[in-house]
Amino acid sequence: MAIVRLATLDDLDELVQMRWDFSTEDYGVSSVSFEEFHLICSEFLIKAIESENWYIWVAEVQENIVSHMYLQLIHKVPRPGKASDPYYGYVTNVYTCPAFRSQGIGTEIHVAMEKWSKEKEVEFLILWPSSTSVQFYEKNGYAQCEEAMEKHW
């Protein structure tokens, strides 16, 4: 059984390594060195963890992080009759180490994140799943919605 909790600055090195592993697993070898990436990613994670806009859930097994799920709170422009600080959650950077997949750990993190989001009155959660993760999200209550529009430069 995994221990699910919010990440702290003490988790920085493990989170950077997992982001590196996630990226190389999905996209291949990077053109930057791990050392360069460590500096860039560490700077981002420090700001994120210290902010009130990013929350990172991790799952530990034997004191090692084996899975994570990031949530960015997106503040909406207030509307009459709505909460004074309405926001929704953008779920991103969801990753479980290969040796720990299909053991329910991702669902444990998702449940913790969803419970927290409901308690904080997050209006809804949104994400862009990979083709291989659609089934996981459907199992956890997500539904397809109309595609967002995007513009590439």
PDB file of C-alpha atoms in Angstrom:
ATOM      1  CA  MET A   1       0.000   0.000   0.000  1.00  0.00           C
ATOM      2  CA  ALA A   2       1.273   3.440  -0.912  1.00  0.00           C
ATOM      3  CA  ILE A   3       1.353   6.511   1.280  1.00  0.00           C
ATOM      4  CA  VAL A   4      -0.273   9.421  -0.572  1.00  0.00           C
ATOM      5  CA  ARG A   5       0.605  12.968   0.452  1.00  0.00           C
ATOM      6  CA  LEU A   6       1.351  16.424  -0.905  1.00  0.00           C
ATOM      7  CA  ALA A   7       4.886  16.981  -2.122  1.00  0.00           C
ATOM      8  CA  THR A   8       7.347  19.159  -0.224  1.00  0.00           C
ATOM      9  CA  LEU A   9      10.645  20.776  -1.159  1.00  0.00           C
ATOM     10  CA  ASP A  10      12.364  17.683   0.273  1.00  0.00           C
ATOM     11  CA  ASP A  11      10.937  15.748  -2.720  1.00  0.00           C
ATOM     12  CA  LEU A  12      12.583  17.973  -5.310  1.00  0.00           C
ATOM     13  CA  ASP A  13      15.284  15.609  -6.566  1.00  0.00           C
ATOM     14  CA  GLU A  14      12.902  12.664  -6.889  1.00  0.00           C
ATOM     15  CA  LEU A  15      10.325  14.783  -8.715  1.00  0.00           C
ATOM     16  CA  VAL A  16      12.929  16.099 -11.153  1.00  0.00           C
ATOM     17  CA  GLN A  17      14.190  12.562 -11.815  1.00  0.00           C
ATOM     18  CA  MET A  18      10.644  11.303 -12.391  1.00  0.00           C
ATOM     19  CA  ARG A  19       9.887  14.155 -14.807  1.00  0.00           C
ATOM     20  CA  TRP A  20      13.071  13.262 -16.693  1.00  0.00           C
ATOM     21  CA  ASP A  21      12.119   9.573 -16.761  1.00  0.00           C
ATOM     22  CA  PHE A  22       8.545  10.372 -17.830  1.00  0.00           C
ATOM     23  CA  SER A  23       9.761  12.590 -20.675  1.00  0.00           C
ATOM     24  CA  THR A  24      12.406  10.193 -21.949  1.00  0.00           C
ATOM     25  CA  GLU A  25       9.941   7.286 -21.763  1.00  0.00           C
ATOM     26  CA  ASP A  26       7.408   9.167 -23.885  1.00  0.00           C
ATOM     27  CA  TYR A  27       9.615  11.322 -26.111  1.00  0.00           C
ATOM     28  CA  GLY A  28      13.071   9.745 -26.177  1.00  0.00           C
ATOM     29  CA  VAL A  29      16.446  11.191 -25.277  1.00  0.00           C
ATOM     30  CA  SER A  30      16.573  14.932 -24.643  1.00  0.00           C
ATOM     31  CA  SER A  31      18.890  17.413 -26.320  1.00  0.00           C
ATOM     32  CA  VAL A  32      19.752  18.906 -22.910  1.00  0.00           C
ATOM     33  CA  SER A  33      21.746  17.180 -20.201  1.00  0.00           C
ATOM     34  CA  PHE A  34      20.116  15.960 -17.030  1.00  0.00           C
ATOM     35  CA  GLU A  35      22.116  18.547 -15.079  1.00  0.00           C
ATOM     36  CA  GLU A  36      20.717  21.399 -17.203  1.00  0.00           C
ATOM     37  CA  PHE A  37      17.219  20.005 -16.880  1.00  0.00           C
ATOM     38  CA  HIS A  38      17.623  19.575 -13.121  1.00  0.00           C
ATOM     39  CA  LEU A  39      18.315  23.301 -12.723  1.00  0.00           C
ATOM     40  CA  ILE A  40      15.333  24.357 -14.862  1.00  0.00           C
ATOM     41  CA  CYS A  41      12.891  21.859 -13.379  1.00  0.00           C
ATOM     42  CA  SER A  42      14.027  22.508  -9.791  1.00  0.00           C
ATOM     43  CA  GLU A  43      13.420  26.228 -10.227  1.00  0.00           C
ATOM     44  CA  PHE A  44       9.909  25.542 -11.532  1.00  0.00           C
ATOM     45  CA  LEU A  45       9.116  23.054  -8.746  1.00  0.00           C
ATOM     46  CA  ILE A  46      10.327  25.361  -5.980  1.00  0.00           C
ATOM     47  CA  LYS A  47       8.056  28.137  -7.245  1.00  0.00           C
ATOM     48  CA  ALA A  48       5.186  25.689  -7.728  1.00  0.00           C
ATOM     49  CA  ILE A  49       5.409  24.060  -4.301  1.00  0.00           C
ATOM     50  CA  GLU A  50       5.734  27.431  -2.563  1.00  0.00           C
ATOM     51  CA  SER A  51       2.775  28.904  -4.472  1.00  0.00           C
ATOM     52  CA  GLU A  52      -0.906  28.527  -3.795  1.00  0.00           C
ATOM     53  CA  ASN A  53      -1.571  27.625  -7.428  1.00  0.00           C
ATOM     54  CA  TRP A  54       0.173  24.256  -7.752  1.00  0.00           C
ATOM     55  CA  TYR A  55      -0.325  21.104  -5.695  1.00  0.00           C
ATOM     56  CA  ILE A  56       1.594  17.904  -6.303  1.00  0.00           C
ATOM     57  CA  TRP A  57       0.374  14.618  -4.895  1.00  0.00           C
ATOM     58  CA  VAL A  58       2.906  11.829  -4.540  1.00  0.00           C
ATOM     59  CA  ALA A  59       2.644   8.171  -3.640  1.00  0.00           C
ATOM     60  CA  GLU A  60       5.469   6.603  -1.665  1.00  0.00           C
ATOM     61  CA  VAL A  61       6.347   2.963  -1.369  1.00  0.00           C
ATOM     62  CA  GLN A  62       9.126   2.153   1.103  1.00  0.00           C
ATOM     63  CA  GLU A  63       9.969   5.874   1.370  1.00  0.00           C
ATOM     64  CA  ASN A  64      10.462   6.271  -2.412  1.00  0.00           C
ATOM     65  CA  ILE A  65       8.133   8.279  -4.622  1.00  0.00           C
ATOM     66  CA  VAL A  66       6.694   5.942  -7.247  1.00  0.00           C
ATOM     67  CA  SER A  67       3.864   8.062  -8.645  1.00  0.00           C
ATOM     68  CA  HIS A  68       2.728  11.666  -8.846  1.00  0.00           C
ATOM     69  CA  MET A  69      -0.126  13.842 -10.089  1.00  0.00           C
ATOM     70  CA  TYR A  70       0.075  17.629 -10.468  1.00  0.00           C
ATOM     71  CA  LEU A  71      -2.840  20.038 -10.093  1.00  0.00           C
ATOM     72  CA  GLN A  72      -2.700  23.669 -11.165  1.00  0.00           C
ATOM     73  CA  LEU A  73      -5.486  25.906  -9.935  1.00  0.00           C
ATOM     74  CA  ILE A  74      -6.686  28.263 -12.646  1.00  0.00           C
ATOM     75  CA  HIS A  75      -8.380  31.348 -11.255  1.00  0.00           C
ATOM     76  CA  LYS A  76     -11.463  32.442 -13.139  1.00  0.00           C
ATOM     77  CA  VAL A  77     -12.737  35.946 -13.578  1.00  0.00           C
ATOM     78  CA  PRO A  78     -15.470  36.391 -10.943  1.00  0.00           C
ATOM     79  CA  ARG A  79     -19.125  36.443 -11.994  1.00  0.00           C
ATOM     80  CA  PRO A  80     -22.119  37.746 -10.078  1.00  0.00           C
ATOM     81  CA  GLY A  81     -23.529  35.039  -7.827  1.00  0.00           C
ATOM     82  CA  LYS A  82     -20.377  32.884  -7.889  1.00  0.00           C
ATOM     83  CA  ALA A  83     -17.693  32.421  -5.251  1.00  0.00           C
ATOM     84  CA  SER A  84     -15.394  35.397  -4.769  1.00  0.00           C
ATOM     85  CA  ASP A  85     -12.343  33.434  -5.928  1.00  0.00           C
ATOM     86  CA  PRO A  86     -13.633  30.778  -8.337  1.00  0.00           C
ATOM     87  CA  TYR A  87     -11.193  28.390  -9.958  1.00  0.00           C
ATOM     88  CA  TYR A  88     -10.915  25.101 -11.741  1.00  0.00           C
ATOM     89  CA  GLY A  89      -8.160  22.537 -11.677  1.00  0.00           C
ATOM     90  CA  TYR A  90      -5.859  21.505 -14.499  1.00  0.00           C
ATOM     91  CA  VAL A  91      -4.519  17.979 -13.907  1.00  0.00           C
ATOM     92  CA  THR A  92      -1.147  17.357 -15.532  1.00  0.00           C
ATOM     93  CA  ASN A  93       2.145  15.460 -15.292  1.00  0.00           C
ATOM     94  CA  VAL A  94       0.565  12.222 -14.101  1.00  0.00           C
ATOM     95  CA  TYR A  95       3.176   9.483 -13.920  1.00  0.00           C
ATOM     96  CA  THR A  96       3.724   6.152 -12.223  1.00  0.00           C
ATOM     97  CA  CYS A  97       7.045   4.321 -12.398  1.00  0.00           C
ATOM     98  CA  PRO A  98       6.704   1.281 -14.685  1.00  0.00           C
ATOM     99  CA  ALA A  99       7.267  -1.283 -11.902  1.00  0.00           C
ATOM    100  CA  PHE A 100       4.314   0.144  -9.932  1.00  0.00           C
ATOM    101  CA  ARG A 101       1.694   0.469 -12.668  1.00  0.00           C
ATOM    102  CA  SER A 102      -1.645  -1.374 -12.584  1.00  0.00           C
ATOM    103  CA  GLN A 103      -1.549  -1.659  -8.790  1.00  0.00           C
ATOM    104  CA  GLY A 104      -4.137   1.019  -7.985  1.00  0.00           C
ATOM    105  CA  ILE A 105      -1.591   3.647  -6.936  1.00  0.00           C
ATOM    106  CA  GLY A 106      -2.708   6.158  -9.577  1.00  0.00           C
ATOM    107  CA  THR A 107      -6.285   5.766  -8.398  1.00  0.00           C
ATOM    108  CA  GLU A 108      -5.197   6.349  -4.774  1.00  0.00           C
ATOM    109  CA  ILE A 109      -3.554   9.639  -5.772  1.00  0.00           C
ATOM    110  CA  HIS A 110      -6.540  10.630  -7.878  1.00  0.00           C
ATOM    111  CA  VAL A 111      -8.967   9.988  -5.010  1.00  0.00           C
ATOM    112  CA  ALA A 112      -6.859  12.116  -2.644  1.00  0.00           C
ATOM    113  CA  MET A 113      -6.622  14.935  -5.183  1.00  0.00           C
ATOM    114  CA  GLU A 114     -10.344  14.806  -5.923  1.00  0.00           C
ATOM    115  CA  LYS A 115     -11.258  14.848  -2.214  1.00  0.00           C
ATOM    116  CA  TRP A 116      -8.997  17.857  -1.658  1.00  0.00           C
ATOM    117  CA  SER A 117     -10.450  19.613  -4.727  1.00  0.00           C
ATOM    118  CA  LYS A 118     -14.019  19.155  -3.507  1.00  0.00           C
ATOM    119  CA  GLU A 119     -13.087  20.454  -0.047  1.00  0.00           C
ATOM    120  CA  LYS A 120     -11.492  23.543  -1.654  1.00  0.00           C
ATOM    121  CA  GLU A 121     -14.579  24.044  -3.850  1.00  0.00           C
ATOM    122  CA  VAL A 122     -12.704  23.631  -7.116  1.00  0.00           C
ATOM    123  CA  GLU A 123     -15.446  23.972  -9.728  1.00  0.00           C
ATOM    124  CA  PHE A 124     -14.223  21.162 -12.013  1.00  0.00           C
ATOM    125  CA  LEU A 125     -11.093  19.298 -13.106  1.00  0.00           C
ATOM    126  CA  ILE A 126      -9.828  19.208 -16.672  1.00  0.00           C
ATOM    127  CA  LEU A 127      -7.028  17.293 -18.346  1.00  0.00           C
ATOM    128  CA  TRP A 128      -5.726  16.209 -21.729  1.00  0.00           C
ATOM    129  CA  PRO A 129      -5.127  12.455 -21.537  1.00  0.00           C
ATOM    130  CA  SER A 130      -2.748  10.499 -23.694  1.00  0.00           C
ATOM    131  CA  SER A 131      -4.394   7.813 -25.782  1.00  0.00           C
ATOM    132  CA  THR A 132      -3.038   5.185 -23.378  1.00  0.00           C
ATOM    133  CA  SER A 133      -4.507   6.869 -20.288  1.00  0.00           C
ATOM    134  CA  VAL A 134      -8.115   7.454 -21.416  1.00  0.00           C
ATOM    135  CA  GLN A 135      -9.303   4.214 -19.821  1.00  0.00           C
ATOM    136  CA  PHE A 136      -7.722   5.161 -16.463  1.00  0.00           C
ATOM    137  CA  TYR A 137      -9.492   8.511 -16.413  1.00  0.00           C
ATOM    138  CA  GLU A 138     -12.828   7.072 -17.517  1.00  0.00           C
ATOM    139  CA  LYS A 139     -12.547   4.520 -14.699  1.00  0.00           C
ATOM    140  CA  ASN A 140     -12.032   7.445 -12.315  1.00  0.00           C
ATOM    141  CA  GLY A 141     -15.133   9.341 -13.424  1.00  0.00           C
ATOM    142  CA  TYR A 142     -13.873  11.602 -16.202  1.00  0.00           C
ATOM    143  CA  ALA A 143     -15.900  12.018 -19.382  1.00  0.00           C
ATOM    144  CA  GLN A 144     -15.011  13.286 -22.838  1.00  0.00           C
ATOM    145  CA  CYS A 145     -16.090  16.837 -23.523  1.00  0.00           C
ATOM    146  CA  GLU A 146     -15.975  18.974 -26.618  1.00  0.00           C
ATOM    147  CA  GLU A 147     -12.481  19.555 -27.834  1.00  0.00           C
ATOM    148  CA  ALA A 148     -10.816  22.786 -26.841  1.00  0.00           C
ATOM    149  CA  MET A 149      -9.587  25.031 -29.588  1.00  0.00           C
ATOM    150  CA  GLU A 150      -5.917  25.811 -29.901  1.00  0.00           C
ATOM    151  CA  LYS A 151      -3.662  27.954 -32.014  1.00  0.00           C
ATOM    152  CA  HIS A 152      -0.100  27.028 -32.800  1.00  0.00           C
ATOM    153  CA  TRP A 153       2.561  29.587 -33.640  1.00  0.00           C
TER     154      TRP A 153
END
